[in-house]
Short mmCIF file of C-alpha atoms and ligand atoms in Angstrom, two decimals:
data_model
loop_
_atom_site.label_atom_id
_atom_site.label_comp_id
_atom_site.label_asym_id
_atom_site.label_seq_id
_atom_site.Cartn_x
_atom_site.Cartn_y
_atom_site.Cartn_z
CA MET L 1 -9.95 -15.71 -4.94
CA THR L 2 -7.63 -15.24 -2.22
CA GLU L 3 -7.83 -11.65 -1.27
CA SER L 4 -4.86 -9.53 -1.62
CA LYS L 5 -2.54 -8.60 0.25
CA ALA L 6 -2.52 -5.14 -0.05
CA LEU L 7 -6.62 -5.06 1.39
CA SER L 8 -5.51 -6.41 4.47
CA ALA L 9 -5.32 -4.02 7.29
CA LEU L 10 -2.14 -2.61 8.66
CA THR L 11 -0.76 -1.09 12.11
CA LEU L 12 1.46 1.78 11.96
CA GLY L 13 3.88 3.11 14.93
CA ASN L 14 1.87 4.57 16.69
CA GLY L 15 -0.66 1.76 17.32
CA VAL L 16 -3.70 3.96 14.25
CA GLN L 17 -4.69 0.40 12.35
CA VAL L 18 -5.72 1.57 8.45
CA ALA L 19 -7.73 -0.61 6.89
CA ASN L 20 -5.48 -1.48 3.77
CA ARG L 21 -2.20 -1.31 2.50
CA LEU L 22 -2.69 1.23 -0.26
CA MET L 23 -1.03 5.10 -0.04
CA MET L 24 -2.31 7.73 -2.39
CA SER L 25 1.25 9.24 -2.61
CA ALA L 26 1.38 13.38 -2.47
CA MET L 27 1.06 15.05 -5.96
CA CYS L 28 1.10 19.10 -6.56
CA ASP L 29 -2.55 18.68 -8.73
CA LEU L 30 -1.64 22.82 -10.02
CA GLY L 31 -4.99 23.66 -8.79
CA GLY L 32 -4.71 26.32 -5.76
CA THR L 33 -5.44 29.43 -6.03
CA PRO L 34 -2.55 32.19 -6.41
CA ASP L 35 -1.97 33.15 -2.53
CA GLY L 36 -2.45 29.47 -2.06
CA GLN L 37 -5.85 28.41 -1.17
CA VAL L 38 -7.45 25.48 -0.93
CA THR L 39 -10.17 25.50 -4.20
CA GLN L 40 -13.40 23.37 -5.19
CA GLU L 41 -11.19 21.74 -7.83
CA GLN L 42 -8.81 20.19 -5.45
CA ILE L 43 -12.22 18.90 -3.33
CA ASP L 44 -13.31 17.24 -5.82
CA PHE L 45 -10.03 15.92 -7.05
CA MET L 46 -8.94 14.04 -3.86
CA GLN L 47 -13.56 13.87 -3.12
CA ALA L 48 -13.56 11.27 -6.85
CA ARG L 49 -10.72 9.49 -4.64
CA ALA L 50 -11.71 8.99 -1.38
CA GLY L 51 -11.68 5.32 -1.59
CA PHE L 52 -8.42 4.80 -3.43
CA GLY L 53 -5.93 3.57 0.00
CA ALA L 54 -6.23 4.14 3.59
CA LEU L 55 -3.84 6.52 3.71
CA LEU L 56 -4.12 9.71 1.54
CA VAL L 57 -1.47 12.05 1.09
CA THR L 58 -2.39 15.55 0.22
CA ALA L 59 -0.32 17.93 -2.12
CA ALA L 60 3.09 19.38 -1.18
CA ALA L 61 1.64 22.20 1.11
CA TYR L 62 4.24 25.42 1.94
CA PRO L 63 5.57 26.20 5.63
CA GLN L 64 6.69 29.62 4.71
CA PRO L 65 5.48 31.70 1.64
CA ASN L 66 9.01 31.29 -0.09
CA ALA L 67 8.77 27.79 0.08
CA LYS L 68 6.50 27.30 -2.59
CA GLY L 69 8.09 25.09 -5.39
CA LEU L 70 4.58 24.84 -8.23
CA PRO L 71 1.82 27.37 -9.06
CA GLY L 72 -1.40 25.94 -7.24
CA GLN L 73 -0.32 24.72 -3.83
CA TYR L 74 -1.96 25.38 -1.18
CA SER L 75 -0.50 27.17 1.66
CA VAL L 76 0.18 26.26 5.67
CA ALA L 77 1.79 28.96 6.14
CA ASN L 78 -1.33 30.69 8.04
CA ASP L 79 -3.62 30.17 10.22
CA ALA L 80 -5.59 31.76 7.70
CA ASP L 81 -5.65 28.50 5.34
CA VAL L 82 -6.55 26.12 7.94
CA ALA L 83 -10.44 26.89 6.88
CA GLY L 84 -10.07 25.48 3.13
CA LEU L 85 -7.39 23.06 4.61
CA SER L 86 -10.39 21.69 7.16
CA ARG L 87 -12.74 20.45 3.86
CA LEU L 88 -10.23 18.96 1.70
CA ALA L 89 -9.38 17.09 5.02
CA ALA L 90 -13.31 16.39 5.25
CA ALA L 91 -13.22 15.19 1.69
CA MET L 92 -10.78 12.79 2.30
CA LYS L 93 -11.93 11.07 5.37
CA SER L 94 -15.43 11.04 3.63
CA ARG L 95 -14.70 7.21 3.27
CA GLY L 96 -13.09 6.42 6.32
CA ALA L 97 -9.58 7.20 4.98
CA LYS L 98 -6.90 8.30 7.24
CA ALA L 99 -6.27 12.16 5.93
CA ILE L 100 -2.32 12.86 5.73
CA LEU L 101 -0.94 16.88 5.25
CA GLN L 102 2.07 16.60 3.07
CA ILE L 103 4.99 19.33 4.77
CA ALA L 104 6.93 20.76 2.21
CA HIS L 105 9.46 23.45 1.65
CA SER L 106 11.05 23.85 -1.54
CA GLY L 107 14.14 26.02 -0.22
CA ARG L 108 16.37 26.83 -3.49
CA GLU L 109 13.25 25.68 -6.16
CA ALA L 110 11.12 28.51 -5.58
CA ALA L 111 10.84 30.37 -8.75
CA ILE L 112 7.39 31.94 -7.95
CA PRO L 113 8.15 33.20 -4.49
CA ALA L 114 11.47 34.57 -6.21
CA GLN L 115 8.37 36.69 -9.17
CA GLN L 116 7.26 38.15 -5.71
CA GLY L 117 10.49 39.42 -4.56
CA LEU L 118 10.56 37.17 -1.66
CA ARG L 119 13.72 35.97 0.15
CA VAL L 120 14.36 32.53 -0.89
CA VAL L 121 16.87 30.58 1.04
CA ALA L 122 19.26 27.79 0.76
CA PRO L 123 21.63 26.04 3.28
CA SER L 124 24.25 27.78 1.31
CA LYS L 125 24.82 30.74 -1.18
CA MET L 126 25.80 29.15 -4.27
CA THR L 127 24.94 29.27 -8.31
CA PHE L 128 23.02 26.45 -9.97
CA PRO L 129 22.77 26.19 -13.88
CA TRP L 130 19.51 25.67 -13.73
CA ILE L 131 18.08 28.47 -11.12
CA LYS L 132 18.13 32.39 -12.14
CA TYR L 133 17.24 34.44 -9.53
CA PRO L 134 18.67 35.09 -6.09
CA ILE L 135 19.10 32.74 -3.12
CA ALA L 136 20.45 33.45 -0.11
CA GLU L 137 22.18 31.34 2.66
CA MET L 138 19.73 30.80 6.02
CA THR L 139 20.98 32.27 9.34
CA ALA L 140 21.14 30.66 12.29
CA ALA L 141 17.58 32.60 13.17
CA ASP L 142 16.03 31.59 9.65
CA VAL L 143 17.26 27.76 10.64
CA ASP L 144 15.23 28.34 14.44
CA GLU L 145 12.46 30.20 12.98
CA LEU L 146 12.46 27.39 9.83
CA ILE L 147 11.85 24.81 12.94
CA ALA L 148 9.37 26.72 14.76
CA ASP L 149 7.04 26.62 11.94
CA TYR L 150 7.26 23.38 11.10
CA GLY L 151 5.91 23.29 14.62
CA LYS L 152 2.66 25.82 13.58
CA ALA L 153 1.86 24.14 10.42
CA THR L 154 1.35 20.47 12.41
CA GLN L 155 -0.40 22.69 14.59
CA ARG L 156 -2.38 23.95 11.76
CA ALA L 157 -3.11 20.01 10.24
CA ILE L 158 -4.52 19.01 13.59
CA ASP L 159 -6.93 22.51 13.23
CA ALA L 160 -7.85 21.24 10.55
CA GLY L 161 -8.86 17.40 11.55
CA PHE L 162 -6.11 16.15 9.49
CA ASP L 163 -4.69 12.76 11.14
CA GLY L 164 -0.81 13.01 10.74
CA VAL L 165 1.43 14.74 8.57
CA GLU L 166 4.13 13.61 5.94
CA ILE L 167 7.42 16.25 6.13
CA HIS L 168 8.61 16.19 2.14
CA ASN L 169 12.75 15.25 3.23
CA CYS L 170 13.10 14.58 -0.32
CA ASN L 171 13.14 15.23 -4.21
CA HIS L 172 15.95 18.30 -3.58
CA ASP L 173 13.50 20.01 -0.74
CA LEU L 174 15.18 22.29 1.59
CA LEU L 175 15.24 19.33 4.35
CA GLN L 176 17.44 17.62 1.76
CA GLN L 177 18.95 20.41 0.14
CA PHE L 178 20.18 20.25 4.39
CA PHE L 179 21.84 16.84 4.17
CA SER L 180 23.32 17.02 0.62
CA ALA L 181 27.33 17.63 1.28
CA TYR L 182 26.57 18.59 -2.54
CA SER L 183 24.41 21.87 -1.81
CA ASN L 184 25.47 22.57 1.97
CA HIS L 185 28.49 23.84 2.89
CA ARG L 186 28.05 25.76 6.23
CA SER L 187 30.79 25.23 8.91
CA ASP L 188 28.15 25.80 11.71
CA GLN L 189 25.68 23.03 13.52
CA TRP L 190 24.02 22.65 10.65
CA GLY L 191 26.49 21.44 8.34
CA GLY L 192 29.86 19.85 7.51
CA SER L 193 29.98 16.32 9.41
CA PHE L 194 27.00 13.61 8.10
CA GLU L 195 26.18 14.41 11.72
CA LYS L 196 25.72 18.55 11.25
CA ARG L 197 23.74 17.53 7.95
CA ALA L 198 21.46 15.02 9.55
CA ALA L 199 20.60 17.49 12.52
CA LEU L 200 18.06 19.77 10.27
CA PRO L 201 15.35 16.52 9.87
CA LEU L 202 16.06 15.75 13.27
CA ALA L 203 15.35 18.90 14.88
CA VAL L 204 11.88 19.02 12.63
CA LEU L 205 11.09 15.80 13.81
CA LYS L 206 11.96 16.54 17.53
CA GLU L 207 9.39 19.48 16.54
CA LEU L 208 6.73 17.90 15.68
CA HIS L 209 6.70 15.54 18.53
CA ARG L 210 6.48 18.25 20.89
CA VAL L 211 3.52 19.65 19.38
CA ILE L 212 1.87 16.97 18.69
CA THR L 213 2.69 15.99 22.69
CA ALA L 214 1.29 19.10 23.58
CA ALA L 215 -1.40 18.93 21.75
CA ASN L 216 -2.17 15.62 23.29
CA LYS L 217 -2.60 13.44 20.03
CA PRO L 218 -1.05 10.61 20.26
CA GLU L 219 -3.21 9.13 17.48
CA PHE L 220 -2.08 12.04 15.11
CA ILE L 221 0.47 10.36 12.44
CA VAL L 222 3.31 11.41 11.77
CA GLY L 223 4.61 9.66 7.93
CA TRP L 224 7.94 10.48 7.01
CA ARG L 225 9.15 10.98 3.13
CA ILE L 226 13.14 10.63 1.79
CA SER L 227 14.82 9.89 -1.21
CA PRO L 228 17.16 7.58 -0.72
CA GLU L 229 19.84 8.84 -2.46
CA GLU L 230 21.20 11.85 -4.62
CA VAL L 231 23.73 10.73 -7.29
CA HIS L 232 23.67 12.32 -10.56
CA GLY L 233 26.41 10.50 -12.00
CA GLU L 234 29.45 12.84 -10.86
CA THR L 235 28.18 15.15 -8.60
CA VAL L 236 26.59 12.76 -5.14
CA GLY L 237 24.68 14.99 -2.13
CA TYR L 238 24.39 11.13 -0.37
CA THR L 239 24.56 8.21 -0.93
CA VAL L 240 22.05 5.39 0.00
CA ASP L 241 24.64 4.76 2.88
CA ASP L 242 24.41 8.01 4.17
CA MET L 243 20.57 8.31 4.54
CA LEU L 244 19.77 4.36 5.33
CA LYS L 245 22.30 5.81 8.46
CA GLN L 246 20.31 9.65 8.88
CA THR L 247 16.94 6.99 8.71
CA LYS L 248 18.45 4.93 11.41
CA LEU L 249 18.92 8.17 13.94
CA VAL L 250 14.65 9.23 12.51
CA LEU L 251 12.88 5.93 13.79
CA ALA L 252 15.11 6.14 16.60
CA ALA L 253 13.39 9.43 17.05
CA GLY L 254 10.25 7.95 16.29
CA ILE L 255 7.71 7.70 13.26
CA ASP L 256 4.40 6.14 12.28
CA TYR L 257 5.34 5.47 8.37
CA LEU L 258 8.64 5.40 6.41
CA ASN L 259 7.60 6.03 2.54
CA LEU L 260 10.40 5.95 0.16
CA SER L 261 9.84 8.17 -2.75
CA LEU L 262 11.19 6.88 -6.03
CA THR L 263 10.49 9.48 -7.99
CA GLY L 264 11.72 10.48 -11.26
CA LEU L 265 12.35 8.58 -14.74
CA GLU L 266 15.31 6.43 -13.93
CA TYR L 267 12.74 4.61 -10.99
CA ARG L 268 10.57 1.90 -10.30
CA TYR L 269 9.92 0.90 -6.97
CA ASP L 270 12.02 -2.59 -8.00
CA SER L 271 15.06 -0.42 -8.22
CA LYS L 272 18.53 -0.97 -7.16
CA PRO L 273 21.17 1.42 -5.95
CA ALA L 274 24.18 1.19 -8.14
CA GLY L 275 26.82 -1.39 -6.92
CA HIS L 276 24.10 -2.79 -4.54
CA ALA L 277 22.91 -6.42 -4.59
CA HIS L 278 19.32 -5.25 -3.15
CA THR L 279 16.49 -3.36 -4.10
CA PHE L 280 16.14 0.28 -2.27
CA ALA L 281 13.35 -1.12 -1.02
CA GLN L 282 14.78 -4.49 0.83
CA LEU L 283 17.42 -2.38 2.15
CA PHE L 284 15.05 0.11 3.68
CA HIS L 285 12.86 -2.69 4.83
CA ALA L 286 15.97 -4.52 6.90
CA ILE L 287 16.37 -1.26 9.16
CA MET L 288 12.33 -0.87 9.90
CA PRO L 289 11.58 -1.81 13.75
CA ALA L 290 8.82 -4.14 13.41
CA ASN L 291 6.34 -1.61 13.97
CA VAL L 292 6.62 0.91 11.77
CA PRO L 293 5.55 -0.17 7.95
CA LEU L 294 8.53 0.84 4.99
CA TYR L 295 5.80 2.00 1.75
CA ILE L 296 7.11 1.83 -1.92
CA GLY L 297 6.19 2.34 -5.11
CA SER L 298 6.79 3.96 -8.20
CA GLN L 299 5.84 2.49 -12.03
CA VAL L 300 2.57 0.74 -9.76
CA HIS L 301 -0.19 0.25 -12.07
CA THR L 302 -1.44 -3.27 -11.35
CA PRO L 303 -2.94 -5.05 -8.86
CA ALA L 304 0.39 -7.45 -10.05
CA ASP L 305 3.09 -4.53 -9.75
CA VAL L 306 1.30 -4.09 -6.21
CA ASP L 307 1.67 -7.41 -5.22
CA ALA L 308 5.73 -7.59 -6.58
CA ALA L 309 5.84 -4.08 -4.79
CA LEU L 310 4.91 -6.32 -1.63
CA ALA L 311 7.39 -8.59 -1.30
CA ASP L 312 9.20 -6.22 -0.02
CA ALA L 313 7.49 -3.60 1.66
CA ASP L 314 4.43 -3.08 4.00
CA GLY L 315 2.99 -0.64 1.60
CA VAL L 316 2.59 0.59 -1.68
CA TYR L 317 1.90 3.77 -2.87
CA MET L 318 0.49 5.06 -6.40
CA ALA L 319 0.43 8.08 -7.51
CA ARG L 320 -0.03 8.13 -11.52
CA GLU L 321 -2.84 5.02 -11.31
CA ALA L 322 -4.45 7.59 -9.36
CA LEU L 323 -4.88 9.59 -11.70
CA VAL L 324 -5.46 7.13 -14.60
CA ASP L 325 -8.25 5.44 -12.24
CA PRO L 326 -9.29 6.42 -9.31
CA GLU L 327 -11.67 3.82 -8.68
CA PHE L 328 -8.73 0.88 -8.73
CA THR L 329 -9.44 0.39 -5.30
CA ASP L 330 -12.77 -0.40 -5.28
CA LYS L 331 -12.26 -2.41 -8.45
CA LEU L 332 -9.72 -4.53 -6.67
CA LYS L 333 -12.10 -4.81 -3.35
CA ALA L 334 -14.93 -6.07 -5.51
CA GLY L 335 -13.10 -8.50 -7.52
CA ARG L 336 -13.32 -6.81 -11.02
CA THR L 337 -9.66 -5.95 -11.56
CA ALA L 338 -9.71 -7.06 -15.21
CA ASP L 339 -11.70 -3.20 -15.54
CA ILE L 340 -9.12 -1.47 -14.01
CA ILE L 341 -7.64 0.82 -16.29
CA THR L 342 -4.03 1.80 -16.74
CA THR L 343 -3.87 4.18 -20.23
CA MET L 344 -4.50 7.66 -19.54
CA SER L 345 -5.91 9.44 -22.87
CA GLU L 346 -6.59 12.90 -23.65
CA ALA L 347 -10.27 12.37 -23.74
CA ARG L 348 -9.48 10.72 -20.27
CA LEU L 349 -7.77 13.21 -18.86
CA LYS L 350 -11.21 15.62 -18.77
CA GLN L 351 -13.96 12.43 -17.46
CA VAL L 352 -11.01 11.69 -13.84
CA HIS L 353 -11.59 15.14 -11.81
CA LEU L 354 -8.08 16.57 -12.34
CA PRO L 355 -7.78 20.48 -11.41
CA LYS L 356 -8.07 21.98 -14.78
CA ALA L 357 -4.12 23.67 -14.82
CA LEU L 358 -3.15 19.41 -14.30
CA ALA L 359 -5.34 18.27 -17.46
CA GLU L 360 -3.90 21.03 -19.55
CA GLU L 361 -0.16 20.35 -17.89
CA TYR L 362 -0.66 16.80 -18.88
CA ALA L 363 -2.34 17.50 -22.55
CA THR L 364 0.81 20.08 -23.53
CA PRO L 365 3.36 17.69 -24.78
CA GLY L 366 6.73 18.25 -22.47
CA GLY L 367 5.85 19.65 -19.17
CA PHE L 368 5.14 17.01 -16.86
CA ARG L 369 4.87 14.76 -19.55
CA GLU L 370 8.92 14.69 -19.67
CA GLN L 371 9.16 14.77 -15.85
CA ILE L 372 6.66 12.43 -14.49
CA PRO L 373 4.97 10.91 -17.42
CA LEU L 374 1.66 9.48 -17.45
CA VAL L 375 1.24 5.70 -20.03
CA GLY L 376 -0.45 6.58 -23.33
CA LEU L 377 0.56 10.28 -23.63
CA PRO L 378 2.87 10.59 -26.07
CA ASN L 379 5.81 13.23 -25.60
C1 FMN S 1 1.53 15.57 -10.75
C2 FMN S 1 2.14 14.78 -9.88
C3 FMN S 1 2.76 15.87 -8.62
C4 FMN S 1 3.58 15.14 -7.45
N1 FMN S 1 3.42 16.24 -6.60
C5 FMN S 1 4.60 15.82 -5.51
C6 FMN S 1 4.43 15.96 -4.53
O1 FMN S 1 3.81 17.62 -4.05
N2 FMN S 1 4.85 15.97 -3.42
C7 FMN S 1 5.77 14.61 -3.36
O2 FMN S 1 6.41 13.78 -2.24
N3 FMN S 1 5.36 13.57 -4.57
C8 FMN S 1 5.28 14.64 -5.75
N4 FMN S 1 4.72 13.29 -6.44
C9 FMN S 1 5.65 12.00 -7.09
C10 FMN S 1 4.70 11.31 -6.94
O3 FMN S 1 4.26 10.87 -5.05
C11 FMN S 1 5.53 9.27 -6.44
O4 FMN S 1 6.46 9.62 -5.67
C12 FMN S 1 6.09 9.46 -8.30
O5 FMN S 1 4.67 10.04 -8.87
C13 FMN S 1 6.14 7.96 -8.40
O6 FMN S 1 5.42 7.27 -8.16
P1 FMN S 1 4.00 6.68 -9.28
O7 FMN S 1 4.71 6.19 -10.33
O8 FMN S 1 3.22 5.98 -8.56
O9 FMN S 1 3.24 7.40 -9.85
C14 FMN S 1 4.13 13.95 -7.93
C15 FMN S 1 3.63 13.03 -8.97
C16 FMN S 1 3.00 13.79 -9.57
C17 FMN S 1 2.83 12.44 -11.16
#
């Protein structure tokens, strides 16, 4: 039997080697306390999945109090958050994986901070049909503070013992909102032309490098997650060609891996943008420098899916499969592929170490079942 390519080692942009090509991608697990502290349930969730991939990414952590998008997210906005995050990092590293903290700012998508009376911010003051609370347009000083807060969050990730961070420049978060011509109508240095709309993600990346250099941590990993397009019918925030152009600038500035978020019911690891002959994976793989790996995923559940995804990428991420079968990679390594479980059931939801709120969310029709359904659970 030939060993799956997925189990061969991979070198990241900064020269750090990871033992295999599998990643557990970020998943908000709804398990944190209302004030953003890590709970034992979240540590148990990660401990059960410590062997899932050579890179394990946390749920999105918020770098400012008004940046929380979902209940139970953990905070990386305060120095006091480091103690809980360090327990999480230790669980993630307990079987040799690299632990990556995802940092995400939800921008306008901040219903919980709005309920708490916090000032919800966005690139431009606009109304959106689905948003019922006021949104403030960020001032130039707000943008400077935001950039600095990404740096402080990165320092806290270092202090907590993480091996790296992943910047969430995707899934409609604040950095994406700045790049989106639909959401960003500014006329200052942070909006208008392509270059100005791309300026904020690049400024955040520069600040990360400053912090990591000052901490003398060349082995600290900078991961970067993008949504390859923002196209909803007639509404176009940016096209795949725009994002290819932004990513070339990001790659020139220096990242250690790129993660292509193909999150959403319409996407799979082999999806193509409308009007293109190539898949998203092929288009982005073609612009990667030889030393920086591309991770792709979405609807990867079986070893055959992993192999198919690796045809056009260097690494593969899985999210929902990690919920369904935390032992996927152990079974693959042991040649027990027939034992891999790809279907969830209401009974199994209680057996796979999910935080109670996440299990309940999936046990209830609607909710996550509609947005990010698990194979085996009907809507
Ligand atoms: C419960 C759940 C929570 C998620 N939370 C995040 C998140 O915090 N950050 C992020 O970038 N993606 C998040 N995602 C998206 C996944 O990382 C992944 O891109 C998506 O689920 C598609 O991959 P899959 O088919 O392997 O699940 C989440 C997905 C799930 C199922």
